[in-house]
Coordinates of C-alpha atoms and ligand atoms in Angstrom, one line a residue:
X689 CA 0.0 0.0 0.0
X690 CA 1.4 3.4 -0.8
X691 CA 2.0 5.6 1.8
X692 CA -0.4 7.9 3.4
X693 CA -0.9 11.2 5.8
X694 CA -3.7 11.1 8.4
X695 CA -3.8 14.2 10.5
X696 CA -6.7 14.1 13.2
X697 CA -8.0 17.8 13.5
X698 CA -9.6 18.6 17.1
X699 CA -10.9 22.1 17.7
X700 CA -10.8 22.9 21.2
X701 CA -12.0 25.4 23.6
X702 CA -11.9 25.2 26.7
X703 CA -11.2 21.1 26.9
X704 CA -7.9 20.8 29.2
X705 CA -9.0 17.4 30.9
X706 CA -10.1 16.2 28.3
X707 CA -7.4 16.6 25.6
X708 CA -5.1 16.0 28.8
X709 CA -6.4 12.4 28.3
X710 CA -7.6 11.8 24.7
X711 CA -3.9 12.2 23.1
X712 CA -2.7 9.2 24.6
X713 CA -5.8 7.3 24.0
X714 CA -5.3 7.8 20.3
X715 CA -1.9 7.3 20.8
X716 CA -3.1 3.5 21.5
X717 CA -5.6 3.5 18.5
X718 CA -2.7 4.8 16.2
X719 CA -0.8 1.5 17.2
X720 CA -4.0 -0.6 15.7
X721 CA -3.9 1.8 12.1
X722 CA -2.4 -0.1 9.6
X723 CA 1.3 0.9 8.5
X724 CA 1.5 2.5 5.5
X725 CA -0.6 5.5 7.3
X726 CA 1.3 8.6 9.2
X727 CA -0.8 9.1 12.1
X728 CA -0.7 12.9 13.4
X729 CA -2.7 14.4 16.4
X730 CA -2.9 18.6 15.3
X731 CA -5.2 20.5 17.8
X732 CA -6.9 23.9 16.7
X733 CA -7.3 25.8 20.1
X734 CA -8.8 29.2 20.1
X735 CA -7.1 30.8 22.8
X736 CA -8.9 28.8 26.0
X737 CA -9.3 30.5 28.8
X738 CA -9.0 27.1 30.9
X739 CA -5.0 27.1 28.8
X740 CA -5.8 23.9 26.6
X741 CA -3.0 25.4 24.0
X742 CA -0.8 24.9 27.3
X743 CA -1.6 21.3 27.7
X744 CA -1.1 20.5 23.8
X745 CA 2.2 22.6 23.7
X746 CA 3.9 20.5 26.4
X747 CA 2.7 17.4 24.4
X748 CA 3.5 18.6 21.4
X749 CA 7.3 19.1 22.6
X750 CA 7.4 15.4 23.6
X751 CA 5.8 13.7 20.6
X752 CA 6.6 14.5 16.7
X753 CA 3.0 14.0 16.0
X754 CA 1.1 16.1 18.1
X755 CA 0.7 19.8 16.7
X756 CA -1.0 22.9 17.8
X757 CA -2.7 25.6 16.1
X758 CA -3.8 28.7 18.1
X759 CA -6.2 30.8 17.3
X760 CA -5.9 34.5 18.7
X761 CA -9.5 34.5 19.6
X762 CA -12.9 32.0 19.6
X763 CA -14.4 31.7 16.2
X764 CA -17.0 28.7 15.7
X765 CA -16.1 25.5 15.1
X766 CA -16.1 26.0 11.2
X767 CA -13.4 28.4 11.3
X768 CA -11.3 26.3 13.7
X769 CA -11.7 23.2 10.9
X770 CA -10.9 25.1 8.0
X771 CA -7.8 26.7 9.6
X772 CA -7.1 23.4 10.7
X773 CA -7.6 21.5 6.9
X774 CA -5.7 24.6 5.6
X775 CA -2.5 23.6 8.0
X776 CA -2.9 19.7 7.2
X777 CA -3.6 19.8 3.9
X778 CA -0.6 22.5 3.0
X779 CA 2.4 22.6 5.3
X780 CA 1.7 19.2 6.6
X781 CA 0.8 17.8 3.2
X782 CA -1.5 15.3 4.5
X783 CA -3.9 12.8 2.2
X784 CA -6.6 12.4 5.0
X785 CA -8.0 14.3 8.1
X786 CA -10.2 13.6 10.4
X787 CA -12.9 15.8 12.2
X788 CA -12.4 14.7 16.0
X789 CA -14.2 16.0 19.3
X790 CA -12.2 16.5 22.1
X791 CA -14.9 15.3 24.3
X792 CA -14.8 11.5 24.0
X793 CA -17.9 11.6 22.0
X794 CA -16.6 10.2 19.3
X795 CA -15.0 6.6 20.0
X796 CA -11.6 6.8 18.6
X797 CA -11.2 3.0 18.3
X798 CA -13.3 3.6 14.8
X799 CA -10.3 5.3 13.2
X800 CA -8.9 2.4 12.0
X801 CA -12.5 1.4 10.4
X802 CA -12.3 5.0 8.7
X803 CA -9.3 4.5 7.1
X804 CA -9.8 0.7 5.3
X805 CA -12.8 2.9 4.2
X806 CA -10.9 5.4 3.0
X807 CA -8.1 2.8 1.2
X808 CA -11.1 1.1 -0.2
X809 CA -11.2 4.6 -2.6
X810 CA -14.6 6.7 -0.6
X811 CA -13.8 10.1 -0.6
X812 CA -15.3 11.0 3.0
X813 CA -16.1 8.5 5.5
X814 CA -19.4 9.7 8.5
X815 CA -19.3 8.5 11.4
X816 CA -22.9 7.5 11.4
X817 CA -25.0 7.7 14.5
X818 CA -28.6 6.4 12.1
X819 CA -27.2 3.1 10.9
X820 CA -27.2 -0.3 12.6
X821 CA -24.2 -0.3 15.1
X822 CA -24.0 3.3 16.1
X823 CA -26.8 5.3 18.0
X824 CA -27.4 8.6 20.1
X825 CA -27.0 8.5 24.1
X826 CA -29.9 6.8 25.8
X827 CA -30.0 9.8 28.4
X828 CA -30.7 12.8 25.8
X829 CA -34.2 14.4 26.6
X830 CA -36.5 13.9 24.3
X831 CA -35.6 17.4 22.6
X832 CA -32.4 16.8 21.6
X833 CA -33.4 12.9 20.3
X834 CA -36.1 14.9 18.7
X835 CA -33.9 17.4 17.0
X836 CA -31.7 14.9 15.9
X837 CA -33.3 12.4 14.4
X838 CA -35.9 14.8 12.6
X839 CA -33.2 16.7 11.6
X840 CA -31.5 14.3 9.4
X841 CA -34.6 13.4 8.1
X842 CA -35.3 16.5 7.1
X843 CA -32.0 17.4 5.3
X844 CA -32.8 14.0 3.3
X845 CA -36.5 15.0 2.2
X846 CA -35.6 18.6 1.6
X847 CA -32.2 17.8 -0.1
X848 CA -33.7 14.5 -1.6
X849 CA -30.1 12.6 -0.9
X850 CA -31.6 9.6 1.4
X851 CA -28.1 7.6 0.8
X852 CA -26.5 9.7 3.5
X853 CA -27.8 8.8 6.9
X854 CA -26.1 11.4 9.8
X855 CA -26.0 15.0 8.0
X856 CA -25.0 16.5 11.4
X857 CA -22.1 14.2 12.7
X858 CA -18.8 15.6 13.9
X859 CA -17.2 12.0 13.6
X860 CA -15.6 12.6 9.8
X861 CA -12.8 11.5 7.5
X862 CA -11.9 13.7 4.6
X863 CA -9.4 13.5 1.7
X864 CA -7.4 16.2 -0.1
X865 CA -9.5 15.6 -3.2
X866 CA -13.0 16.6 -1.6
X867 CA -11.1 19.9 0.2
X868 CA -9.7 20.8 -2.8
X869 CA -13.3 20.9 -4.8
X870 CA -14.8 22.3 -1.7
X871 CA -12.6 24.7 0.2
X872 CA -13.0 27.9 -2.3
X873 CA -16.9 27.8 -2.3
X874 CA -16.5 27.2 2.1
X875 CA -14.5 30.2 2.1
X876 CA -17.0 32.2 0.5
X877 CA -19.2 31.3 2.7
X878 CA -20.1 31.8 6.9
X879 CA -21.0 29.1 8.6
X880 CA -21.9 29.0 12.0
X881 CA -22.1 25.0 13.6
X882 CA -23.9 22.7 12.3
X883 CA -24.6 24.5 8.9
X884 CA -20.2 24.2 8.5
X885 CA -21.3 20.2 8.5
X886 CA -24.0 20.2 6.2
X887 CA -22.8 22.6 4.0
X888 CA -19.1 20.6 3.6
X889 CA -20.9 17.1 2.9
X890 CA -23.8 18.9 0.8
X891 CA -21.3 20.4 -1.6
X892 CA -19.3 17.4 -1.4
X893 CA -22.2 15.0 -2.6
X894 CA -23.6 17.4 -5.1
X895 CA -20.0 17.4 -7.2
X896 CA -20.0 13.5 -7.0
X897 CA -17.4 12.0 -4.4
X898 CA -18.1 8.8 -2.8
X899 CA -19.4 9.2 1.0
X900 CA -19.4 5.8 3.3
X901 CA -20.4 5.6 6.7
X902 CA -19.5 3.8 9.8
X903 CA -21.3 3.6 12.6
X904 CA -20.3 4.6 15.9
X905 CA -22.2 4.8 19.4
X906 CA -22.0 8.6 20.1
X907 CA -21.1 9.0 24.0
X908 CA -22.2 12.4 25.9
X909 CA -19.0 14.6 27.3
X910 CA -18.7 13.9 31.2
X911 CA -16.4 16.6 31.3
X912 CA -16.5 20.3 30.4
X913 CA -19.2 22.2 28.4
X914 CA -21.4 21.6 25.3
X915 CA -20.6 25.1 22.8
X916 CA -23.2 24.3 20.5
X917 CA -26.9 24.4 21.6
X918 CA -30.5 25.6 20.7
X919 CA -29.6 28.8 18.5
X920 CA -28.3 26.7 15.6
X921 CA -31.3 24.9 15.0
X922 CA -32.5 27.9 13.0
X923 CA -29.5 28.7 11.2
X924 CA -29.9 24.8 10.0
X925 CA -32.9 25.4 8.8
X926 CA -32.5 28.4 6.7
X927 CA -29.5 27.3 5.4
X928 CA -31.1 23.9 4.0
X929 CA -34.0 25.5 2.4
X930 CA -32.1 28.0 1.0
X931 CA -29.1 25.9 -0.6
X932 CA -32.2 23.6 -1.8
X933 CA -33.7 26.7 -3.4
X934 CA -30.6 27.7 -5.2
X935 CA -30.6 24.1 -6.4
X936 CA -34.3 24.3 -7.8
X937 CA -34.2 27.7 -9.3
X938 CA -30.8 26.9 -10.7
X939 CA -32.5 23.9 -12.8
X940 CA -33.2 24.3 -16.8
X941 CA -37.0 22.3 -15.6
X942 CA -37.9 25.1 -13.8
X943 CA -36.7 28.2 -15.8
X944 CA -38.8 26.3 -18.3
X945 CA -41.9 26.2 -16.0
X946 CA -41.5 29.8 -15.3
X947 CA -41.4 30.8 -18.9
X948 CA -44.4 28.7 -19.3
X949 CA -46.1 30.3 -16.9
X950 CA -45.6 33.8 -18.0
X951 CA -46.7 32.5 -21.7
X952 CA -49.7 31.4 -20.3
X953 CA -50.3 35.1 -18.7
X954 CA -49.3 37.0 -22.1
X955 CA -52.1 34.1 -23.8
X956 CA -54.7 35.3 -21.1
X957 CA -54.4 38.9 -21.6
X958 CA -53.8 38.6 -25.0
X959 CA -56.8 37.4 -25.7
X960 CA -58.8 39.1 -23.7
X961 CA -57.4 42.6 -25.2
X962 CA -57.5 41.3 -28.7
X963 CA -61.0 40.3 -28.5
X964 CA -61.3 43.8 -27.7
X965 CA -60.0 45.3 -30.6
X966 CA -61.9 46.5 -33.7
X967 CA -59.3 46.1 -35.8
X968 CA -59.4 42.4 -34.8
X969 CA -62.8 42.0 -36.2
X970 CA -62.5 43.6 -39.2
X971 CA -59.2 41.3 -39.9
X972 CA -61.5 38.5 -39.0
X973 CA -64.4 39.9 -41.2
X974 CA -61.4 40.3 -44.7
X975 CA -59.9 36.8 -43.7
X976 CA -63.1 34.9 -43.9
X977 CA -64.5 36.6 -47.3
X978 CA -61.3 36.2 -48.7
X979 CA -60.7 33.0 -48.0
X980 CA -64.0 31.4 -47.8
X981 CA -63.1 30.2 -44.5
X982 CA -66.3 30.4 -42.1
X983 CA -65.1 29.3 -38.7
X984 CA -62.8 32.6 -39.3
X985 CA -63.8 34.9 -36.0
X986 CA -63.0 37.5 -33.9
X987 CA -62.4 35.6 -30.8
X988 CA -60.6 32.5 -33.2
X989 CA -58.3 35.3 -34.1
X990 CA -58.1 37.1 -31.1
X991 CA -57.2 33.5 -29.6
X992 CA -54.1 32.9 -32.1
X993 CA -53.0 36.6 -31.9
X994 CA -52.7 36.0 -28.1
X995 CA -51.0 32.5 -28.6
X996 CA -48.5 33.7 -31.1
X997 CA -47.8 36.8 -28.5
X998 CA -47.0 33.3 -25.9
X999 CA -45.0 32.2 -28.3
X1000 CA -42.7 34.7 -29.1
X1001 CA -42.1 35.5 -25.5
X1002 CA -41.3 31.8 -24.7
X1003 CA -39.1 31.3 -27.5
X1004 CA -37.5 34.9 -26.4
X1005 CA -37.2 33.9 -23.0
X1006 CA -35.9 30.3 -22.9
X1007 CA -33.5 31.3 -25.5
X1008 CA -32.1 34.1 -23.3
X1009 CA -32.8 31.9 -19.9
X1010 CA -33.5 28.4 -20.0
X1011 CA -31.2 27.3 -22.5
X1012 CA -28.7 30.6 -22.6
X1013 CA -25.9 27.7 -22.5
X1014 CA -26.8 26.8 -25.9
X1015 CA -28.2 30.2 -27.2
X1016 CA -29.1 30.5 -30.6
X1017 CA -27.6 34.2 -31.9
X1018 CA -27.0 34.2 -35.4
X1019 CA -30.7 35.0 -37.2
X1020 CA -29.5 32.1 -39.9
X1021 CA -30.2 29.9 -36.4
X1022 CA -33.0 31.6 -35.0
X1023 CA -35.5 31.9 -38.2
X1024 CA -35.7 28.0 -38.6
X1025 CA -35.7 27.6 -34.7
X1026 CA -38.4 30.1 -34.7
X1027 CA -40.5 28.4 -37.2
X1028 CA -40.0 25.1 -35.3
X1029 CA -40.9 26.1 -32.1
X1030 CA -43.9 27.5 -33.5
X1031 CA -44.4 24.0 -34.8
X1032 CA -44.0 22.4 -31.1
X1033 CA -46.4 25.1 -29.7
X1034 CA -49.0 24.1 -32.4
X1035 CA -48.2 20.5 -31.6
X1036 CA -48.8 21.4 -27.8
X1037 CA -52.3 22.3 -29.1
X1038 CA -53.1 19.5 -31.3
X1039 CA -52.3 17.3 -28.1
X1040 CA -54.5 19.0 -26.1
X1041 CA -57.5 19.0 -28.5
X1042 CA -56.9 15.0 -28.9
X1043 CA -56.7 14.1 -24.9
X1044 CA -59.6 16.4 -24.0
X1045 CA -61.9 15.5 -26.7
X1046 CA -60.8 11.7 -26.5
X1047 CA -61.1 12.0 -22.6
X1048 CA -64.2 13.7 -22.2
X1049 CA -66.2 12.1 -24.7
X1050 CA -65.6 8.8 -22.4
X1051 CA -66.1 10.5 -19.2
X1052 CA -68.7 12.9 -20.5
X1053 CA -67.8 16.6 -20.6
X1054 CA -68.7 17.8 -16.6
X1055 CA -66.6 20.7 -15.5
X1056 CA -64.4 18.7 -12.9
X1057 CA -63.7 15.7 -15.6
X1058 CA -63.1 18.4 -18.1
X1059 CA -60.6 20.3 -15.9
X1060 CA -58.7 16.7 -15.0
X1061 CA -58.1 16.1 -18.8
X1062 CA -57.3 19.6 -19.4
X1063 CA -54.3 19.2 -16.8
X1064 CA -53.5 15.9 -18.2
X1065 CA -53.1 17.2 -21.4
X1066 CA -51.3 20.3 -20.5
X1067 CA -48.5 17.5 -18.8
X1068 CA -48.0 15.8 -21.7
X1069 CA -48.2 18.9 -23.9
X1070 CA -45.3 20.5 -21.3
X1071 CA -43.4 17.4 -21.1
X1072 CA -43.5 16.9 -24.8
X1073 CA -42.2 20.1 -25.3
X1074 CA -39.5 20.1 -22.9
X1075 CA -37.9 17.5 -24.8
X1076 CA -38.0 19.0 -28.4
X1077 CA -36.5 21.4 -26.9
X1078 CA -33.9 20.0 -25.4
X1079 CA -33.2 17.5 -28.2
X1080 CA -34.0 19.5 -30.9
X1081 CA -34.6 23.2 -30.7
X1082 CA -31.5 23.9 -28.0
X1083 CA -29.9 20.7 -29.0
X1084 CA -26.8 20.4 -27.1
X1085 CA -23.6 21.6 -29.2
X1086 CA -21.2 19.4 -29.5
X1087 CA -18.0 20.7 -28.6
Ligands
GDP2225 N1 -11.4 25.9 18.3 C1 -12.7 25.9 18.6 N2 -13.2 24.7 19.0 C2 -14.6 24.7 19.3 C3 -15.4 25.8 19.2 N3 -16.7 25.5 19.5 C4 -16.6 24.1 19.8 N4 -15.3 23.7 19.7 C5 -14.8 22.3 19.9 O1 -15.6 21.4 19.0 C6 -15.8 20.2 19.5 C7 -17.3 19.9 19.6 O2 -17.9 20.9 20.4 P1 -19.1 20.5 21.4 O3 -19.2 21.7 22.3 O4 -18.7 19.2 22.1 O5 -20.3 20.3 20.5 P2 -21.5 19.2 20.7 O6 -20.9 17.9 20.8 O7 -22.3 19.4 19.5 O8 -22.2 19.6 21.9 C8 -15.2 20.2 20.9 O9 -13.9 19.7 20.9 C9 -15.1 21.7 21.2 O10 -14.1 22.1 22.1 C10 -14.8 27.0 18.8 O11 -15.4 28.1 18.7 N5 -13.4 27.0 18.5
MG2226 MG1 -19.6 17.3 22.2

């Protein structure tokens, strides 16, 4: 196996006791972690009042592998790791870290189960409180249980990512790949807590890198203070639902719904003022004496005038929006993709005249049964249209 760097990150404040006694305890683990990784302890303090920095310095002096950052003053847990990632990953050139507790929380004796994971080619291993094998502390009031558990299952229905089991767990391996692909966009960005957890995996998951998990019984601290509490659960919350609004407003489906939509309000008025117009019924009047054509009205025209107005807007606006990665510019392009688009529309129509009068002359032509096959057809009209689109109209380029 080729050689490898695996630098365990622990943010501290205020944790003297217990960093007094974790170090040598993964000191022991490091003995179980297979050879060919570099085990190294580096400990991101931010100035503790209670001297942690103090404890880790002496230790530091003793053992090769134990290393301390300080930070001058306190500032969140997702400043801590990224000062930490930026040390381990650059000066310390590590291929691995780890996101480790100084509380005991996290059961240390895992490492080892974190890093076959990690030679086994995942990207970022959880430790995973939500699959058999690991589980939250018995004592927690229901509130926090609560919290917890409906908490992850939130970020799954909201994110729609149900693979990933604990969202919110401090218990992490990470490799230099995933900080690399992640670290610009977490810089840009403040995070307070939790929402430093979520957002690292989310952007993780969305650009493709393999996640694993391995359970572990999470263990309450029996010394010192809990930093994070009640006033993140908001944050959380905001944060998901916006990053999952982003996501939906960011896809071609729904740029294509909106311009659909406003279509559908240009049609409406369209009509309505068109009908209005005399001009409108004298066209209608010359067209049908001309042409001998006696369906020819003023609400028949008044109806396609409105459409075409649709039309030209949505072909406008998807050109310019919904599909400006494959805009059409040069009027050699747009004429014929005008004139085809117009022929989608009209298909769009001709769907929607077979599925309603198909539909309602077996279910009769009530209001409600009416409406039902009126949506139905307006689906299938949309979803039909989508894809000449996509295949056809803004037909990817190929490069
Ligand atoms: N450097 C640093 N570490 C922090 C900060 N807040 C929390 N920590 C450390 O992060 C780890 C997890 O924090 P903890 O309070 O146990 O969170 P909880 O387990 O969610 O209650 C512990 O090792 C803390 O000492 C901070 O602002 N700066
Ligand atoms: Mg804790």
């Amino acid at each position: 196996m080729q050689q490898k760097k695996a630098v365990v990150i622990i943010p501290t404040y205020n944790e003297r006791e217990n960093i007094r006694s974790l170090i040598p305890v993964l000191f022991e683990v490091f003995q179980d972690v297979p050879k060919h990784f570099d085990m190294h302890i580096l400990v991101v303090d931010d100035s503790s009042p209670d001297e942690t920095g103090k404890e880790v310095l002496v230790l530091s002096e003793k053992h090769g592998n134990v290393h301390l950052l300080t930070n001058p003053k306190k500032a969140g847990l997702g400043a801590a790791y990224l000062r930490g990632m930026d040390e381990a990953f650059g000066k310390m050139q590590a291929d691995v870290v780890f996101e480790f507790d100084a509380d005991f929380s996290h059961d240390p004796k895992k490492i080892p189960e974190f890093l076959s994971k990690i030679d086994e080619g995942y990207d970022f291993v959880l430790g995973s409180r939500y699959i058999p094998g690991g589980s939250i502390p018995a004592n927690w009031g229901f509130h926090r249980k609560f919290l917890s558990v409906v908490g992850n299952l939130f970020i799954n229905v909201v994110l729609t990512t149900f693979a990933i089991r604990d969202w919110t767990t401090g218990y992490r391996a990470i490799t230099k790949r995933v900080y690399e692909a992640v670290n610009g966009e977490m810089q840009s960005e403040r995070f307070s807590g939790y929402t430093f957890q979520i957002g690292f995996l989310h952007k993780a998951v969305r650009k493709g890198f393999k996640v694993a998990e391995v359970p572990f019984h999470f263990v309450d601290r029996t010394l010192g203070k809990s930093k994070l509490g009640g006033e993140y659960v908001k944050n959380t919350l905001l944060y998901i639902i916006k990053v999952r609004m982003q996501e939906i407003f960011a896809m071609r489906i729904f740029k294509f719904a909106v311009v659909g939509f406003i279509g559908f309000t240009i049609n409406t008025i369209g009509l309505f003022l068109f009908s209005r117009m005399e001009w409108v019924t004298s066209a209608a009047d010359f067209i049908r004496n001309m042409t001998g054509l006696g369906f020819v009205n003023t609400s028949g025209l008044a109806s396609s005038l409105g459409a075409e107005c649709a039309i030209v807007s949505n072909f406008i606006w998807n050109n310019l929006w919904t599909f400006k990665d494959r805009k059409l510019k040069s009027p050699l392009e747009i004429v014929p993709k005008f004139l085809q688009f117009n022929l989608s529309s009209f298909g769009a129509v001709l769907i929607q005249l077979v599925v309603v009068g198909t539909g309602t002359s077996i279910t009769g032509t009530a209001t409600l049964s009416k409406l039902s096959w009126l949506i139905l057809a307006t689906a299938i009209g949309m979803v039909v249209n989508f894809i000449i689109y996509s295949k056809i109209i803004w037909k990817e380029k190929k490069a």
